[in-house]
């Protein structure tokens, strides 16, 4: 995140070459490869910087052209992600379990243990950073915009923002955005960068007031950081103690299957059989499951748990070389059989080597007609040709970028990114 935000600082600070075309494109593409929502937040963070840079720039056409080129390169590098999203778009996909936005927004707590908490000392540091940035409006526009942007994102991440009303007006945010505290990954770098600029400016002034302020604020920042670090270490220590307790399982998801003896989980985590943990412990989350009609996430959890997790042990599974999955089972008589798999629109199902008809439930779990005796079902996902093309565009684009940057570094013509 800070790596990308520095390109926003560059836009405001530089008078010429405000956009590092390849650096910005590559950084955003790396973010896209890891977390799509992060890209959206980065765009929101960079947008004000671009507006400020565009207003003050004497080379507006060049600035606009460079950002367009950077976007085009980003699209080439992220073609595989775009393709994957388009594939999902062709399906009716279940969203994650709704989360109370106000409940997980940032709040003040004496002990910093999770990302939706902030200590009073750290809050003081961020408030001071904002005040200094505002006071610096006439002298340093960059610092002002950094502080204002950071403070805005920080406000949006807290319970002070009316998230209760927002989630009632825009309920889709409960399943897509989910956590207002995520915005701190933008707010903190901006505010701390702004604070560093303010302290650097104070360091140039030799009067007693500036010296006292500089060291006072620096000391407060160090104490708050060390305090937060110690609190987090204590939190990790308490979690470790819970992990060592045979009667406790520390989990943060919708778990449907848990061993009666908790020690089994701990033994699985150090077992040479790396798949043992997934046999003994199974989640039942609705995220990105194919559905045939709109259905409540809690219902999806129960359906998936009952029809997939609990039904899984009745089949022998085999992953084939072409990536398809084969299920083998025996029946005492010919009858309908619910298979522990899900079907996307791009999925093809063969039952006993024939492309058979099947019925899908609310969650796209197929029920097939099975014969007496041994049955074999093979599930295959058919990636669209256009997705394969987009995947190769992305791969080739990354190879070209790496080769080009390597040549530039080798020839010492330009610093890396």
Short mmCIF file of N, CA, C and O in Angstrom, two decimals, residues 177-228:
data_model
loop_
_atom_site.label_atom_id
_atom_site.label_comp_id
_atom_site.label_asym_id
_atom_site.label_seq_id
_atom_site.Cartn_x
_atom_site.Cartn_y
_atom_site.Cartn_z
N UNK A 177 -17.88 -4.67 0.91
CA UNK A 177 -16.85 -3.87 1.60
C UNK A 177 -16.51 -4.48 2.95
O UNK A 177 -15.35 -4.60 3.34
N UNK A 178 -17.55 -4.83 3.71
CA UNK A 178 -17.48 -5.59 4.97
C UNK A 178 -16.82 -4.88 6.15
O UNK A 178 -17.36 -4.86 7.23
N UNK A 179 -15.63 -4.31 5.97
CA UNK A 179 -14.89 -3.80 7.13
C UNK A 179 -14.39 -2.37 6.93
O UNK A 179 -13.42 -2.14 6.20
N UNK A 180 -15.05 -1.38 7.56
CA UNK A 180 -14.58 0.01 7.45
C UNK A 180 -13.14 0.20 7.93
O UNK A 180 -12.42 1.06 7.43
N UNK A 181 -12.71 -0.63 8.89
CA UNK A 181 -11.35 -0.50 9.42
C UNK A 181 -10.29 -0.78 8.37
O UNK A 181 -9.12 -0.45 8.55
N UNK A 182 -10.70 -1.39 7.24
CA UNK A 182 -9.76 -1.62 6.14
C UNK A 182 -9.18 -0.30 5.61
O UNK A 182 -8.08 -0.27 5.07
N UNK A 183 -9.94 0.76 5.74
CA UNK A 183 -9.49 2.06 5.21
C UNK A 183 -8.28 2.60 5.95
O UNK A 183 -7.63 3.53 5.47
N UNK A 184 -7.96 2.02 7.10
CA UNK A 184 -6.78 2.48 7.83
C UNK A 184 -5.48 2.19 7.08
O UNK A 184 -4.47 2.83 7.33
N UNK A 185 -5.53 1.20 6.17
CA UNK A 185 -4.31 0.89 5.41
C UNK A 185 -3.96 2.04 4.46
O UNK A 185 -2.84 2.13 3.97
N UNK A 186 -4.94 2.91 4.20
CA UNK A 186 -4.67 4.14 3.44
C UNK A 186 -4.41 5.29 4.40
O UNK A 186 -3.48 6.08 4.21
N UNK A 187 -5.23 5.38 5.44
CA UNK A 187 -5.13 6.51 6.38
C UNK A 187 -3.79 6.57 7.10
O UNK A 187 -3.16 7.63 7.18
N UNK A 188 -3.34 5.44 7.64
CA UNK A 188 -2.11 5.44 8.43
C UNK A 188 -0.88 5.88 7.63
O UNK A 188 -0.12 6.75 8.08
N UNK A 189 -0.62 5.31 6.44
CA UNK A 189 0.55 5.77 5.68
C UNK A 189 0.50 7.25 5.33
O UNK A 189 1.52 7.95 5.40
N UNK A 190 -0.69 7.74 4.97
CA UNK A 190 -0.82 9.16 4.61
C UNK A 190 -0.55 10.06 5.81
O UNK A 190 0.20 11.05 5.72
N UNK A 191 -1.15 9.73 6.95
CA UNK A 191 -1.00 10.57 8.14
C UNK A 191 0.43 10.51 8.71
O UNK A 191 0.98 11.54 9.13
N UNK A 192 1.02 9.33 8.69
CA UNK A 192 2.38 9.21 9.22
C UNK A 192 3.40 9.86 8.29
O UNK A 192 4.40 10.43 8.76
N UNK A 193 3.14 9.82 6.99
CA UNK A 193 4.01 10.54 6.05
C UNK A 193 3.88 12.04 6.27
O UNK A 193 4.88 12.78 6.27
N UNK A 194 2.65 12.49 6.47
CA UNK A 194 2.42 13.91 6.75
C UNK A 194 3.12 14.33 8.04
O UNK A 194 3.74 15.40 8.10
N UNK A 195 3.05 13.48 9.06
CA UNK A 195 3.72 13.79 10.33
C UNK A 195 5.23 13.88 10.14
O UNK A 195 5.88 14.78 10.71
N UNK A 196 5.78 12.98 9.33
CA UNK A 196 7.23 13.00 9.08
C UNK A 196 7.64 14.29 8.38
O UNK A 196 8.69 14.88 8.71
N UNK A 197 6.81 14.78 7.45
CA UNK A 197 7.10 16.04 6.76
C UNK A 197 7.07 17.20 7.74
O UNK A 197 7.93 18.08 7.72
N UNK A 198 6.06 17.19 8.62
CA UNK A 198 5.95 18.27 9.62
C UNK A 198 7.14 18.29 10.56
O UNK A 198 7.70 19.34 10.88
N UNK A 199 7.57 17.10 11.02
CA UNK A 199 8.72 17.01 11.92
C UNK A 199 10.01 17.42 11.22
O UNK A 199 10.89 18.05 11.83
N UNK A 200 10.13 17.10 9.94
CA UNK A 200 11.31 17.51 9.17
C UNK A 200 11.36 19.02 9.05
O UNK A 200 12.43 19.64 9.12
N UNK A 201 10.18 19.62 8.86
CA UNK A 201 10.11 21.08 8.77
C UNK A 201 10.49 21.73 10.11
O UNK A 201 11.20 22.74 10.15
N UNK A 202 10.06 21.12 11.22
CA UNK A 202 10.42 21.63 12.55
C UNK A 202 11.91 21.51 12.81
O UNK A 202 12.51 22.37 13.46
N UNK A 203 12.50 20.45 12.30
CA UNK A 203 13.92 20.21 12.54
C UNK A 203 14.80 21.30 11.92
O UNK A 203 15.92 21.54 12.38
N UNK A 204 14.28 21.95 10.89
CA UNK A 204 15.04 23.01 10.23
C UNK A 204 15.00 24.32 11.02
O UNK A 204 15.79 25.22 10.78
N UNK A 205 14.02 24.40 11.95
CA UNK A 205 13.89 25.60 12.77
C UNK A 205 14.63 25.39 14.10
O UNK A 205 14.44 24.36 14.75
N UNK A 206 15.45 26.34 14.48
CA UNK A 206 16.33 26.18 15.65
C UNK A 206 15.80 26.83 16.93
O UNK A 206 16.47 26.80 17.95
N UNK A 207 14.56 27.39 16.87
CA UNK A 207 14.05 28.03 18.07
C UNK A 207 13.58 26.98 19.08
O UNK A 207 13.27 25.83 18.72
N UNK A 208 13.51 27.38 20.35
CA UNK A 208 13.19 26.47 21.44
C UNK A 208 11.81 25.82 21.28
O UNK A 208 11.65 24.61 21.52
N UNK A 209 10.84 26.59 20.82
CA UNK A 209 9.48 26.06 20.67
C UNK A 209 9.44 24.90 19.68
O UNK A 209 8.83 23.86 19.95
N UNK A 210 10.13 25.06 18.54
CA UNK A 210 10.14 24.02 17.51
C UNK A 210 10.86 22.77 18.01
O UNK A 210 10.44 21.64 17.75
N UNK A 211 11.96 22.98 18.73
CA UNK A 211 12.74 21.85 19.25
C UNK A 211 11.92 21.04 20.26
O UNK A 211 11.88 19.81 20.21
N UNK A 212 11.23 21.76 21.17
CA UNK A 212 10.41 21.09 22.18
C UNK A 212 9.26 20.33 21.52
O UNK A 212 8.97 19.17 21.86
N UNK A 213 8.60 20.98 20.54
CA UNK A 213 7.49 20.33 19.84
C UNK A 213 7.96 19.08 19.09
O UNK A 213 7.34 18.02 19.13
N UNK A 214 9.09 19.23 18.41
CA UNK A 214 9.62 18.12 17.61
C UNK A 214 9.89 16.90 18.47
O UNK A 214 9.43 15.80 18.17
N UNK A 215 10.62 17.10 19.56
CA UNK A 215 10.99 15.97 20.42
C UNK A 215 9.80 15.45 21.23
O UNK A 215 9.70 14.26 21.52
N UNK A 216 8.89 16.36 21.57
CA UNK A 216 7.69 15.94 22.30
C UNK A 216 6.81 15.03 21.45
O UNK A 216 6.37 13.97 21.90
N UNK A 217 6.57 15.46 20.20
CA UNK A 217 5.73 14.67 19.29
C UNK A 217 6.43 13.36 18.93
O UNK A 217 5.80 12.29 18.88
N UNK A 218 7.74 13.43 18.69
CA UNK A 218 8.50 12.22 18.36
C UNK A 218 8.45 11.22 19.50
O UNK A 218 8.26 10.01 19.29
N UNK A 219 8.62 11.71 20.71
CA UNK A 219 8.58 10.83 21.89
C UNK A 219 7.21 10.18 22.04
O UNK A 219 7.10 8.98 22.33
N UNK A 220 6.16 10.97 21.83
CA UNK A 220 4.79 10.45 21.92
C UNK A 220 4.56 9.36 20.88
O UNK A 220 3.95 8.31 21.16
N UNK A 221 5.06 9.59 19.65
CA UNK A 221 4.90 8.61 18.57
C UNK A 221 5.63 7.32 18.89
O UNK A 221 5.11 6.22 18.67
N UNK A 222 6.85 7.44 19.45
CA UNK A 222 7.63 6.25 19.81
C UNK A 222 6.95 5.47 20.92
O UNK A 222 6.82 4.25 20.85
N UNK A 223 6.50 6.19 21.96
CA UNK A 223 5.84 5.53 23.09
C UNK A 223 4.56 4.82 22.64
O UNK A 223 4.29 3.66 23.02
N UNK A 224 3.76 5.49 21.80
CA UNK A 224 2.51 4.88 21.33
C UNK A 224 2.78 3.66 20.46
O UNK A 224 2.06 2.66 20.54
N UNK A 225 3.82 3.72 19.63
CA UNK A 225 4.16 2.59 18.76
C UNK A 225 4.65 1.39 19.58
O UNK A 225 4.23 0.25 19.35
N UNK A 226 5.55 1.67 20.54
CA UNK A 226 6.07 0.59 21.38
C UNK A 226 4.95 -0.02 22.23
O UNK A 226 4.86 -1.25 22.38
N UNK A 227 4.06 0.84 22.75
CA UNK A 227 2.94 0.37 23.56
C UNK A 227 2.03 -0.54 22.73
O UNK A 227 1.60 -1.61 23.20
N UNK A 228 1.75 -0.11 21.49
CA UNK A 228 0.89 -0.91 20.61
C UNK A 228 1.55 -2.25 20.29
O UNK A 228 0.88 -3.29 20.25
#
